[in-house]
């Protein structure tokens, strides 16, 4: 047995740096990227396989997995086994999972979290192009003279790309942002269309009509390369009319709609980038096609600076699509209904078990689990207990499933808690393989850390199970390179141009060449041995006749609407410094600072009308009392009235009740099966707290305290909890339980509701509790947290404990730039000293000069400071 890592590897690891030669980022990293080393500590890693909570050897765990699968296949048929995979696996992992499930177990029930992410874009691509292909490349986002960003908060979610878009700013380049919220991305916009949620199809149908009526169509391109234009235009005419009607329906100023349409009509080099605001909708596929229709109609596709561009999210969402990780595809861009594909793949894999028809898509898959049809569920690299809609139902489904296998690199998650068999997977830095990004660019991910504990690569775990199921030959690979070569060979199988996804020129890479593989954009074949940046410039679509298809689409709105007092629409999405369910990013003290708590953003008028208080707590409840989200109220003028925004990140590990997905109904797009995660109806109620607190304890300290609200905010050397309670607490009687022993220092002012206490043992800090009547009266705890590093406190440190700050060092205020740790007070001071723009702040403090995602906040600091007459420059 290998020995586990001792100590905190994060501390030993070198800081992370970007690769200047990589064509996607040219060395730039976002703050999550540059903090990666802080997320790799072995204290949170899965280290050993566990069966029913007990640590076991790999042999035993793999026997259990293979035994459970074999028993389910024998007793209930192969369809009783299901896999739920993830865009965070590497392509090699994904390939082996798909081969094992579809090829050798014979179950079609293999789906992935990409269903929640990209499946509408995939379906729209297939309908229009005959294949799931992103036609353009990142450079197009720079070259475009008109950049339309719809349903995408690029500044926060693709910050490196956003920096490229920003750097490409030049006179005459215009940016339109289409998003119901005014996001950080809207900073870059010449025009922000804060449309009514769900009305994108209408807006783009209106655009198609405008293009036709103003003579902006490219009749040559339509005639030579497309089918179905008239039907699409008819459908658009039926649904969208003059800009005035479009404006009314989308709840936009008519002038803005006209401006957008004019700009689009007049600008040959136009890119429309779309992401989850489009995909995560019950009409997401139609929205995607409404966008693509406008690009086909103007011939703006596959040309430099022009094209529809689906922005993917996860590191390897695209790789998963390539191997066939989605339930409705087979493998290597071959579909269940591609003539001869089943037989061809069966022959290639040397198996006769390939299912005949597609399996369940994610939401249906978990319904099947809930109904008891699935006996063995293997979840790999995803956290469905948090990320799937109606999360309470998902949890129940997993609890009832006879055997749940979970492969993860993090031990304690909402999903690993439900595992019967928990398998330790290698995580980032430990893994070896490839990923594909939004522009079809395949990159090597290379191992540079030893695996923590006994963790193994996902593909190897799968291959070992395949061998245990009796398929020695099919699963005998000695390294990731061998898996990749097989995957590349399959992509080339009887391809001869039928599928753009073709890696034939990579099928014979030596191990050494694979090791050195430079980033390359597929197709990589005889014709394009070094890959290809743009596709479809001259047609050549994967539709059989080589022509793209216009898809006639009619707007379809979400079915529910707020009807009762106190009800609002909710929209769920991401924040700048957290990744999904926080299993890794919450480990970085730097990253938890930007937004430490789950929050509810509402327009200031709504805050007042709903009887809420900015900075206070509120609870959201779904229809039929489904779900519950408890978070801090933020008054945000960029929110549309009647609509709330909540982050998707907090799980049961980090907050009492803040699962955004518990509020989302399992409504899906009929074509793609993607859930409508951007829309729900909830009621809002204030939560009146009698006190707010901060509790800081060593990481391993047991709980024992109770509060009506808590959020865990991990710090470098300890855990901190943000707390609140609805009833007053007699602290002098309770404090011992909260601090794990009697306090040594106490400060109490019952008249103002202030209570502070600290406990030490042998001079080392064991706990601090800070209580106030209002949350904004609580001090910043970063200095206190730093004292938990095991040191014996000196006199000065003890004296600072109850005021929560080092008496000698200046307070830098709330963190603004996570990359360089620059606080608001430092920025304000620099502005007072004469800094008048972001560049000067960057030169002086470095803030905003790495990932740049705090630049909107820096601008806000500048605007606020320079707006104050007393501060204004003479
Ligand atoms: N910091 C950070 N970055 C990430 C991630 C992360 O977790 N954290 N996750 C990655 C992943 S997997 C993904 S998929 C991407 C997602 O990247 P994005 O799609 O940019 O992310 P979201 O914040 O989910 O949603 C984008 C926007 O859609 C808007 N929207 C909601 N409804 C509508 C609508 O009806 N129409 C339009 N036009 N817009 C609407 C929302 O207000 C929101 O601002 O981000 C990736 N990058
Ligand atoms: N309401 C709402 N719900 C949403 C969304 C939304 O906007 N709103 N967005 C959706 C989207 S776009 C996405 S992509 C999903 C994301 O949702 P999830 O996929 O559930 O979220 P993650 O936190 O990324 O989960 C990844 C898990 O894999 C583990 N992991 C990381 N690397 C590896 C590895 O190499 N091997 C293994 N075995 N495990 C690994 C991590 O520790 C973590 O537990 O959420 C979706 N759900
Ligand atoms: Mo995603």
JSON list of N, CA and C in Angstrom, two decimals, residues 296-360:
[
{"chain": "A", "resi": 296, "resn": "UNK", "atom": "N", "xyz": [-26.58, 31.81, -40.01]},
{"chain": "A", "resi": 296, "resn": "UNK", "atom": "CA", "xyz": [-26.64, 31.17, -41.32]},
{"chain": "A", "resi": 296, "resn": "UNK", "atom": "C", "xyz": [-27.23, 32.14, -42.34]},
{"chain": "A", "resi": 297, "resn": "UNK", "atom": "N", "xyz": [-28.23, 32.89, -41.93]},
{"chain": "A", "resi": 297, "resn": "UNK", "atom": "CA", "xyz": [-28.94, 33.78, -42.86]},
{"chain": "A", "resi": 297, "resn": "UNK", "atom": "C", "xyz": [-28.03, 34.89, -43.37]},
{"chain": "A", "resi": 298, "resn": "UNK", "atom": "N", "xyz": [-26.98, 35.19, -42.61]},
{"chain": "A", "resi": 298, "resn": "UNK", "atom": "CA", "xyz": [-26.07, 36.25, -43.04]},
{"chain": "A", "resi": 298, "resn": "UNK", "atom": "C", "xyz": [-24.73, 35.66, -43.49]},
{"chain": "A", "resi": 299, "resn": "UNK", "atom": "N", "xyz": [-24.66, 34.33, -43.55]},
{"chain": "A", "resi": 299, "resn": "UNK", "atom": "CA", "xyz": [-23.41, 33.68, -43.96]},
{"chain": "A", "resi": 299, "resn": "UNK", "atom": "C", "xyz": [-22.28, 33.93, -42.98]},
{"chain": "A", "resi": 300, "resn": "UNK", "atom": "N", "xyz": [-22.62, 34.31, -41.77]},
{"chain": "A", "resi": 300, "resn": "UNK", "atom": "CA", "xyz": [-21.58, 34.65, -40.80]},
{"chain": "A", "resi": 300, "resn": "UNK", "atom": "C", "xyz": [-21.30, 33.43, -39.94]},
{"chain": "A", "resi": 301, "resn": "UNK", "atom": "N", "xyz": [-20.56, 32.55, -40.52]},
{"chain": "A", "resi": 301, "resn": "UNK", "atom": "CA", "xyz": [-20.24, 31.31, -39.80]},
{"chain": "A", "resi": 301, "resn": "UNK", "atom": "C", "xyz": [-18.91, 30.77, -40.33]},
{"chain": "A", "resi": 302, "resn": "UNK", "atom": "N", "xyz": [-18.06, 30.38, -39.39]},
{"chain": "A", "resi": 302, "resn": "UNK", "atom": "CA", "xyz": [-16.78, 29.81, -39.81]},
{"chain": "A", "resi": 302, "resn": "UNK", "atom": "C", "xyz": [-15.87, 30.81, -40.51]},
{"chain": "A", "resi": 303, "resn": "UNK", "atom": "N", "xyz": [-16.20, 32.09, -40.42]},
{"chain": "A", "resi": 303, "resn": "UNK", "atom": "CA", "xyz": [-15.31, 33.10, -41.02]},
{"chain": "A", "resi": 303, "resn": "UNK", "atom": "C", "xyz": [-14.58, 33.81, -39.89]},
{"chain": "A", "resi": 304, "resn": "UNK", "atom": "N", "xyz": [-13.47, 34.42, -40.22]},
{"chain": "A", "resi": 304, "resn": "UNK", "atom": "CA", "xyz": [-12.73, 35.04, -39.13]},
{"chain": "A", "resi": 304, "resn": "UNK", "atom": "C", "xyz": [-13.56, 36.18, -38.55]},
{"chain": "A", "resi": 305, "resn": "UNK", "atom": "N", "xyz": [-13.73, 36.14, -37.24]},
{"chain": "A", "resi": 305, "resn": "UNK", "atom": "CA", "xyz": [-14.52, 37.17, -36.56]},
{"chain": "A", "resi": 305, "resn": "UNK", "atom": "C", "xyz": [-16.01, 37.00, -36.72]},
{"chain": "A", "resi": 306, "resn": "UNK", "atom": "N", "xyz": [-16.48, 35.85, -37.16]},
{"chain": "A", "resi": 306, "resn": "UNK", "atom": "CA", "xyz": [-17.92, 35.68, -37.32]},
{"chain": "A", "resi": 306, "resn": "UNK", "atom": "C", "xyz": [-18.35, 34.26, -37.00]},
{"chain": "A", "resi": 307, "resn": "UNK", "atom": "N", "xyz": [-19.46, 34.13, -36.29]},
{"chain": "A", "resi": 307, "resn": "UNK", "atom": "CA", "xyz": [-20.01, 32.80, -36.02]},
{"chain": "A", "resi": 307, "resn": "UNK", "atom": "C", "xyz": [-20.81, 32.77, -34.74]},
{"chain": "A", "resi": 308, "resn": "UNK", "atom": "N", "xyz": [-21.68, 31.76, -34.62]},
{"chain": "A", "resi": 308, "resn": "UNK", "atom": "CA", "xyz": [-22.31, 31.51, -33.33]},
{"chain": "A", "resi": 308, "resn": "UNK", "atom": "C", "xyz": [-21.30, 30.76, -32.48]},
{"chain": "A", "resi": 309, "resn": "UNK", "atom": "N", "xyz": [-21.23, 31.06, -31.21]},
{"chain": "A", "resi": 309, "resn": "UNK", "atom": "CA", "xyz": [-20.17, 30.45, -30.40]},
{"chain": "A", "resi": 309, "resn": "UNK", "atom": "C", "xyz": [-20.74, 29.99, -29.06]},
{"chain": "A", "resi": 310, "resn": "UNK", "atom": "N", "xyz": [-20.86, 28.70, -28.89]},
{"chain": "A", "resi": 310, "resn": "UNK", "atom": "CA", "xyz": [-21.33, 28.16, -27.62]},
{"chain": "A", "resi": 310, "resn": "UNK", "atom": "C", "xyz": [-20.15, 28.11, -26.65]},
{"chain": "A", "resi": 311, "resn": "UNK", "atom": "N", "xyz": [-20.26, 28.85, -25.55]},
{"chain": "A", "resi": 311, "resn": "UNK", "atom": "CA", "xyz": [-19.19, 28.83, -24.54]},
{"chain": "A", "resi": 311, "resn": "UNK", "atom": "C", "xyz": [-19.46, 27.69, -23.57]},
{"chain": "A", "resi": 312, "resn": "UNK", "atom": "N", "xyz": [-18.53, 26.73, -23.54]},
{"chain": "A", "resi": 312, "resn": "UNK", "atom": "CA", "xyz": [-18.72, 25.63, -22.59]},
{"chain": "A", "resi": 312, "resn": "UNK", "atom": "C", "xyz": [-18.18, 26.02, -21.23]},
{"chain": "A", "resi": 313, "resn": "UNK", "atom": "N", "xyz": [-18.49, 25.21, -20.23]},
{"chain": "A", "resi": 313, "resn": "UNK", "atom": "CA", "xyz": [-18.09, 25.58, -18.89]},
{"chain": "A", "resi": 313, "resn": "UNK", "atom": "C", "xyz": [-16.99, 24.74, -18.31]},
{"chain": "A", "resi": 314, "resn": "UNK", "atom": "N", "xyz": [-17.21, 23.45, -18.22]},
{"chain": "A", "resi": 314, "resn": "UNK", "atom": "CA", "xyz": [-16.29, 22.61, -17.49]},
{"chain": "A", "resi": 314, "resn": "UNK", "atom": "C", "xyz": [-15.02, 22.37, -18.29]},
{"chain": "A", "resi": 315, "resn": "UNK", "atom": "N", "xyz": [-13.94, 22.02, -17.57]},
{"chain": "A", "resi": 315, "resn": "UNK", "atom": "CA", "xyz": [-12.66, 21.82, -18.24]},
{"chain": "A", "resi": 315, "resn": "UNK", "atom": "C", "xyz": [-12.78, 20.87, -19.42]},
{"chain": "A", "resi": 316, "resn": "UNK", "atom": "N", "xyz": [-13.60, 19.85, -19.30]},
{"chain": "A", "resi": 316, "resn": "UNK", "atom": "CA", "xyz": [-13.66, 18.87, -20.38]},
{"chain": "A", "resi": 316, "resn": "UNK", "atom": "C", "xyz": [-15.09, 18.52, -20.79]},
{"chain": "A", "resi": 317, "resn": "UNK", "atom": "N", "xyz": [-15.97, 19.51, -20.73]},
{"chain": "A", "resi": 317, "resn": "UNK", "atom": "CA", "xyz": [-17.34, 19.28, -21.21]},
{"chain": "A", "resi": 317, "resn": "UNK", "atom": "C", "xyz": [-17.29, 18.79, -22.65]},
{"chain": "A", "resi": 318, "resn": "UNK", "atom": "N", "xyz": [-16.37, 19.37, -23.43]},
{"chain": "A", "resi": 318, "resn": "UNK", "atom": "CA", "xyz": [-16.31, 19.02, -24.85]},
{"chain": "A", "resi": 318, "resn": "UNK", "atom": "C", "xyz": [-15.79, 17.59, -25.05]},
{"chain": "A", "resi": 319, "resn": "UNK", "atom": "N", "xyz": [-14.80, 17.19, -24.27]},
{"chain": "A", "resi": 319, "resn": "UNK", "atom": "CA", "xyz": [-14.27, 15.83, -24.40]},
{"chain": "A", "resi": 319, "resn": "UNK", "atom": "C", "xyz": [-15.36, 14.79, -24.17]},
{"chain": "A", "resi": 320, "resn": "UNK", "atom": "N", "xyz": [-16.22, 15.07, -23.21]},
{"chain": "A", "resi": 320, "resn": "UNK", "atom": "CA", "xyz": [-17.31, 14.15, -22.90]},
{"chain": "A", "resi": 320, "resn": "UNK", "atom": "C", "xyz": [-18.26, 14.00, -24.06]},
{"chain": "A", "resi": 321, "resn": "UNK", "atom": "N", "xyz": [-18.48, 15.12, -24.75]},
{"chain": "A", "resi": 321, "resn": "UNK", "atom": "CA", "xyz": [-19.35, 15.07, -25.92]},
{"chain": "A", "resi": 321, "resn": "UNK", "atom": "C", "xyz": [-18.69, 14.26, -27.03]},
{"chain": "A", "resi": 322, "resn": "UNK", "atom": "N", "xyz": [-17.37, 14.36, -27.12]},
{"chain": "A", "resi": 322, "resn": "UNK", "atom": "CA", "xyz": [-16.64, 13.65, -28.19]},
{"chain": "A", "resi": 322, "resn": "UNK", "atom": "C", "xyz": [-16.67, 12.14, -28.00]},
{"chain": "A", "resi": 323, "resn": "UNK", "atom": "N", "xyz": [-16.54, 11.68, -26.75]},
{"chain": "A", "resi": 323, "resn": "UNK", "atom": "CA", "xyz": [-16.50, 10.21, -26.57]},
{"chain": "A", "resi": 323, "resn": "UNK", "atom": "C", "xyz": [-17.90, 9.62, -26.59]},
{"chain": "A", "resi": 324, "resn": "UNK", "atom": "N", "xyz": [-18.93, 10.44, -26.42]},
{"chain": "A", "resi": 324, "resn": "UNK", "atom": "CA", "xyz": [-20.29, 9.90, -26.40]},
{"chain": "A", "resi": 324, "resn": "UNK", "atom": "C", "xyz": [-20.82, 9.75, -24.99]},
{"chain": "A", "resi": 325, "resn": "UNK", "atom": "N", "xyz": [-20.43, 10.63, -24.10]},
{"chain": "A", "resi": 325, "resn": "UNK", "atom": "CA", "xyz": [-20.87, 10.53, -22.70]},
{"chain": "A", "resi": 325, "resn": "UNK", "atom": "C", "xyz": [-22.34, 10.82, -22.48]},
{"chain": "A", "resi": 326, "resn": "UNK", "atom": "N", "xyz": [-22.98, 11.46, -23.44]},
{"chain": "A", "resi": 326, "resn": "UNK", "atom": "CA", "xyz": [-24.41, 11.77, -23.28]},
{"chain": "A", "resi": 326, "resn": "UNK", "atom": "C", "xyz": [-25.26, 10.55, -23.63]},
{"chain": "A", "resi": 327, "resn": "UNK", "atom": "N", "xyz": [-26.39, 10.41, -22.94]},
{"chain": "A", "resi": 327, "resn": "UNK", "atom": "CA", "xyz": [-27.20, 9.20, -23.06]},
{"chain": "A", "resi": 327, "resn": "UNK", "atom": "C", "xyz": [-27.74, 8.96, -24.46]},
{"chain": "A", "resi": 328, "resn": "UNK", "atom": "N", "xyz": [-27.89, 10.03, -25.23]},
{"chain": "A", "resi": 328, "resn": "UNK", "atom": "CA", "xyz": [-28.49, 9.86, -26.55]},
{"chain": "A", "resi": 328, "resn": "UNK", "atom": "C", "xyz": [-27.47, 9.67, -27.66]},
{"chain": "A", "resi": 329, "resn": "UNK", "atom": "N", "xyz": [-26.16, 9.61, -27.29]},
{"chain": "A", "resi": 329, "resn": "UNK", "atom": "CA", "xyz": [-25.17, 9.37, -28.35]},
{"chain": "A", "resi": 329, "resn": "UNK", "atom": "C", "xyz": [-24.46, 8.06, -28.07]},
{"chain": "A", "resi": 330, "resn": "UNK", "atom": "N", "xyz": [-23.78, 7.54, -29.12]},
{"chain": "A", "resi": 330, "resn": "UNK", "atom": "CA", "xyz": [-23.10, 6.26, -28.93]},
{"chain": "A", "resi": 330, "resn": "UNK", "atom": "C", "xyz": [-21.63, 6.47, -28.56]},
{"chain": "A", "resi": 331, "resn": "UNK", "atom": "N", "xyz": [-20.86, 6.95, -29.55]},
{"chain": "A", "resi": 331, "resn": "UNK", "atom": "CA", "xyz": [-19.43, 7.18, -29.30]},
{"chain": "A", "resi": 331, "resn": "UNK", "atom": "C", "xyz": [-18.88, 7.97, -30.48]},
{"chain": "A", "resi": 332, "resn": "UNK", "atom": "N", "xyz": [-17.87, 8.77, -30.22]},
{"chain": "A", "resi": 332, "resn": "UNK", "atom": "CA", "xyz": [-17.12, 9.48, -31.27]},
{"chain": "A", "resi": 332, "resn": "UNK", "atom": "C", "xyz": [-18.04, 10.17, -32.28]},
{"chain": "A", "resi": 333, "resn": "UNK", "atom": "N", "xyz": [-18.98, 10.91, -31.78]},
{"chain": "A", "resi": 333, "resn": "UNK", "atom": "CA", "xyz": [-19.94, 11.65, -32.62]},
{"chain": "A", "resi": 333, "resn": "UNK", "atom": "C", "xyz": [-20.79, 10.73, -33.50]},
{"chain": "A", "resi": 334, "resn": "UNK", "atom": "N", "xyz": [-20.89, 9.45, -33.16]},
{"chain": "A", "resi": 334, "resn": "UNK", "atom": "CA", "xyz": [-21.83, 8.57, -33.86]},
{"chain": "A", "resi": 334, "resn": "UNK", "atom": "C", "xyz": [-23.05, 8.41, -32.97]},
{"chain": "A", "resi": 335, "resn": "UNK", "atom": "N", "xyz": [-24.22, 8.45, -33.62]},
{"chain": "A", "resi": 335, "resn": "UNK", "atom": "CA", "xyz": [-25.47, 8.46, -32.88]},
{"chain": "A", "resi": 335, "resn": "UNK", "atom": "C", "xyz": [-26.12, 7.08, -32.96]},
{"chain": "A", "resi": 336, "resn": "UNK", "atom": "N", "xyz": [-27.10, 6.87, -32.09]},
{"chain": "A", "resi": 336, "resn": "UNK", "atom": "CA", "xyz": [-27.85, 5.62, -32.18]},
{"chain": "A", "resi": 336, "resn": "UNK", "atom": "C", "xyz": [-28.50, 5.45, -33.55]},
{"chain": "A", "resi": 337, "resn": "UNK", "atom": "N", "xyz": [-28.92, 6.58, -34.15]},
{"chain": "A", "resi": 337, "resn": "UNK", "atom": "CA", "xyz": [-29.61, 6.45, -35.44]},
{"chain": "A", "resi": 337, "resn": "UNK", "atom": "C", "xyz": [-28.68, 6.67, -36.64]},
{"chain": "A", "resi": 338, "resn": "UNK", "atom": "N", "xyz": [-27.36, 6.76, -36.41]},
{"chain": "A", "resi": 338, "resn": "UNK", "atom": "CA", "xyz": [-26.44, 6.82, -37.55]},
{"chain": "A", "resi": 338, "resn": "UNK", "atom": "C", "xyz": [-26.41, 5.41, -38.17]},
{"chain": "A", "resi": 339, "resn": "UNK", "atom": "N", "xyz": [-26.77, 5.31, -39.48]},
{"chain": "A", "resi": 339, "resn": "UNK", "atom": "CA", "xyz": [-26.84, 3.97, -40.08]},
{"chain": "A", "resi": 339, "resn": "UNK", "atom": "C", "xyz": [-25.51, 3.22, -39.92]},
{"chain": "A", "resi": 340, "resn": "UNK", "atom": "N", "xyz": [-25.61, 2.00, -39.42]},
{"chain": "A", "resi": 340, "resn": "UNK", "atom": "CA", "xyz": [-24.41, 1.15, -39.31]},
{"chain": "A", "resi": 340, "resn": "UNK", "atom": "C", "xyz": [-23.51, 1.44, -38.12]},
{"chain": "A", "resi": 341, "resn": "UNK", "atom": "N", "xyz": [-23.81, 2.49, -37.36]},
{"chain": "A", "resi": 341, "resn": "UNK", "atom": "CA", "xyz": [-22.88, 2.89, -36.29]},
{"chain": "A", "resi": 341, "resn": "UNK", "atom": "C", "xyz": [-22.77, 1.84, -35.19]},
{"chain": "A", "resi": 342, "resn": "UNK", "atom": "N", "xyz": [-23.91, 1.29, -34.79]},
{"chain": "A", "resi": 342, "resn": "UNK", "atom": "CA", "xyz": [-23.90, 0.30, -33.71]},
{"chain": "A", "resi": 342, "resn": "UNK", "atom": "C", "xyz": [-22.99, -0.88, -34.06]},
{"chain": "A", "resi": 343, "resn": "UNK", "atom": "N", "xyz": [-23.19, -1.37, -35.27]},
{"chain": "A", "resi": 343, "resn": "UNK", "atom": "CA", "xyz": [-22.43, -2.54, -35.72]},
{"chain": "A", "resi": 343, "resn": "UNK", "atom": "C", "xyz": [-20.95, -2.19, -35.83]},
{"chain": "A", "resi": 344, "resn": "UNK", "atom": "N", "xyz": [-20.71, -1.00, -36.39]},
{"chain": "A", "resi": 344, "resn": "UNK", "atom": "CA", "xyz": [-19.33, -0.57, -36.61]},
{"chain": "A", "resi": 344, "resn": "UNK", "atom": "C", "xyz": [-18.59, -0.47, -35.27]},
{"chain": "A", "resi": 345, "resn": "UNK", "atom": "N", "xyz": [-19.22, 0.16, -34.31]},
{"chain": "A", "resi": 345, "resn": "UNK", "atom": "CA", "xyz": [-18.57, 0.34, -33.01]},
{"chain": "A", "resi": 345, "resn": "UNK", "atom": "C", "xyz": [-18.45, -1.01, -32.30]},
{"chain": "A", "resi": 346, "resn": "UNK", "atom": "N", "xyz": [-19.49, -1.84, -32.45]},
{"chain": "A", "resi": 346, "resn": "UNK", "atom": "CA", "xyz": [-19.46, -3.18, -31.84]},
{"chain": "A", "resi": 346, "resn": "UNK", "atom": "C", "xyz": [-18.27, -3.97, -32.35]},
{"chain": "A", "resi": 347, "resn": "UNK", "atom": "N", "xyz": [-18.05, -3.87, -33.65]},
{"chain": "A", "resi": 347, "resn": "UNK", "atom": "CA", "xyz": [-16.93, -4.58, -34.26]},
{"chain": "A", "resi": 347, "resn": "UNK", "atom": "C", "xyz": [-15.59, -4.03, -33.75]},
{"chain": "A", "resi": 348, "resn": "UNK", "atom": "N", "xyz": [-15.52, -2.71, -33.67]},
{"chain": "A", "resi": 348, "resn": "UNK", "atom": "CA", "xyz": [-14.28, -2.06, -33.23]},
{"chain": "A", "resi": 348, "resn": "UNK", "atom": "C", "xyz": [-13.95, -2.46, -31.78]},
{"chain": "A", "resi": 349, "resn": "UNK", "atom": "N", "xyz": [-14.97, -2.51, -30.95]},
{"chain": "A", "resi": 349, "resn": "UNK", "atom": "CA", "xyz": [-14.75, -2.86, -29.55]},
{"chain": "A", "resi": 349, "resn": "UNK", "atom": "C", "xyz": [-14.74, -4.38, -29.33]},
{"chain": "A", "resi": 350, "resn": "UNK", "atom": "N", "xyz": [-15.17, -5.09, -30.38]},
{"chain": "A", "resi": 350, "resn": "UNK", "atom": "CA", "xyz": [-15.30, -6.53, -30.28]},
{"chain": "A", "resi": 350, "resn": "UNK", "atom": "C", "xyz": [-16.31, -6.94, -29.20]},
{"chain": "A", "resi": 351, "resn": "UNK", "atom": "N", "xyz": [-17.52, -6.42, -29.38]},
{"chain": "A", "resi": 351, "resn": "UNK", "atom": "CA", "xyz": [-18.60, -6.73, -28.43]},
{"chain": "A", "resi": 351, "resn": "UNK", "atom": "C", "xyz": [-19.92, -6.78, -29.17]},
{"chain": "A", "resi": 352, "resn": "UNK", "atom": "N", "xyz": [-20.86, -7.55, -28.63]},
{"chain": "A", "resi": 352, "resn": "UNK", "atom": "CA", "xyz": [-22.20, -7.56, -29.23]},
{"chain": "A", "resi": 352, "resn": "UNK", "atom": "C", "xyz": [-23.26, -7.07, -28.23]},
{"chain": "A", "resi": 353, "resn": "UNK", "atom": "N", "xyz": [-22.79, -6.31, -27.25]},
{"chain": "A", "resi": 353, "resn": "UNK", "atom": "CA", "xyz": [-23.72, -5.91, -26.19]},
{"chain": "A", "resi": 353, "resn": "UNK", "atom": "C", "xyz": [-24.24, -4.47, -26.33]},
{"chain": "A", "resi": 354, "resn": "UNK", "atom": "N", "xyz": [-23.84, -3.77, -27.37]},
{"chain": "A", "resi": 354, "resn": "UNK", "atom": "CA", "xyz": [-24.21, -2.35, -27.46]},
{"chain": "A", "resi": 354, "resn": "UNK", "atom": "C", "xyz": [-25.73, -2.18, -27.51]},
{"chain": "A", "resi": 355, "resn": "UNK", "atom": "N", "xyz": [-26.29, -1.34, -26.65]},
{"chain": "A", "resi": 355, "resn": "UNK", "atom": "CA", "xyz": [-27.75, -1.18, -26.60]},
{"chain": "A", "resi": 355, "resn": "UNK", "atom": "C", "xyz": [-28.30, -0.66, -27.93]},
{"chain": "A", "resi": 356, "resn": "UNK", "atom": "N", "xyz": [-29.60, -0.87, -28.12]},
{"chain": "A", "resi": 356, "resn": "UNK", "atom": "CA", "xyz": [-30.22, -0.49, -29.39]},
{"chain": "A", "resi": 356, "resn": "UNK", "atom": "C", "xyz": [-30.75, 0.94, -29.38]},
{"chain": "A", "resi": 357, "resn": "UNK", "atom": "N", "xyz": [-31.05, 1.45, -28.22]},
{"chain": "A", "resi": 357, "resn": "UNK", "atom": "CA", "xyz": [-31.71, 2.77, -28.19]},
{"chain": "A", "resi": 357, "resn": "UNK", "atom": "C", "xyz": [-31.14, 3.61, -27.05]},
{"chain": "A", "resi": 358, "resn": "UNK", "atom": "N", "xyz": [-31.25, 4.92, -27.19]},
{"chain": "A", "resi": 358, "resn": "UNK", "atom": "CA", "xyz": [-30.69, 5.82, -26.18]},
{"chain": "A", "resi": 358, "resn": "UNK", "atom": "C", "xyz": [-31.23, 5.55, -24.78]},
{"chain": "A", "resi": 359, "resn": "UNK", "atom": "N", "xyz": [-30.44, 5.94, -23.79]},
{"chain": "A", "resi": 359, "resn": "UNK", "atom": "CA", "xyz": [-30.85, 5.76, -22.40]},
{"chain": "A", "resi": 359, "resn": "UNK", "atom": "C", "xyz": [-31.44, 7.02, -21.81]},
{"chain": "A", "resi": 360, "resn": "UNK", "atom": "N", "xyz": [-31.66, 6.98, -20.49]},
{"chain": "A", "resi": 360, "resn": "UNK", "atom": "CA", "xyz": [-32.29, 8.11, -19.81]},
{"chain": "A", "resi": 360, "resn": "UNK", "atom": "C", "xyz": [-31.35, 9.30, -19.72]}
]
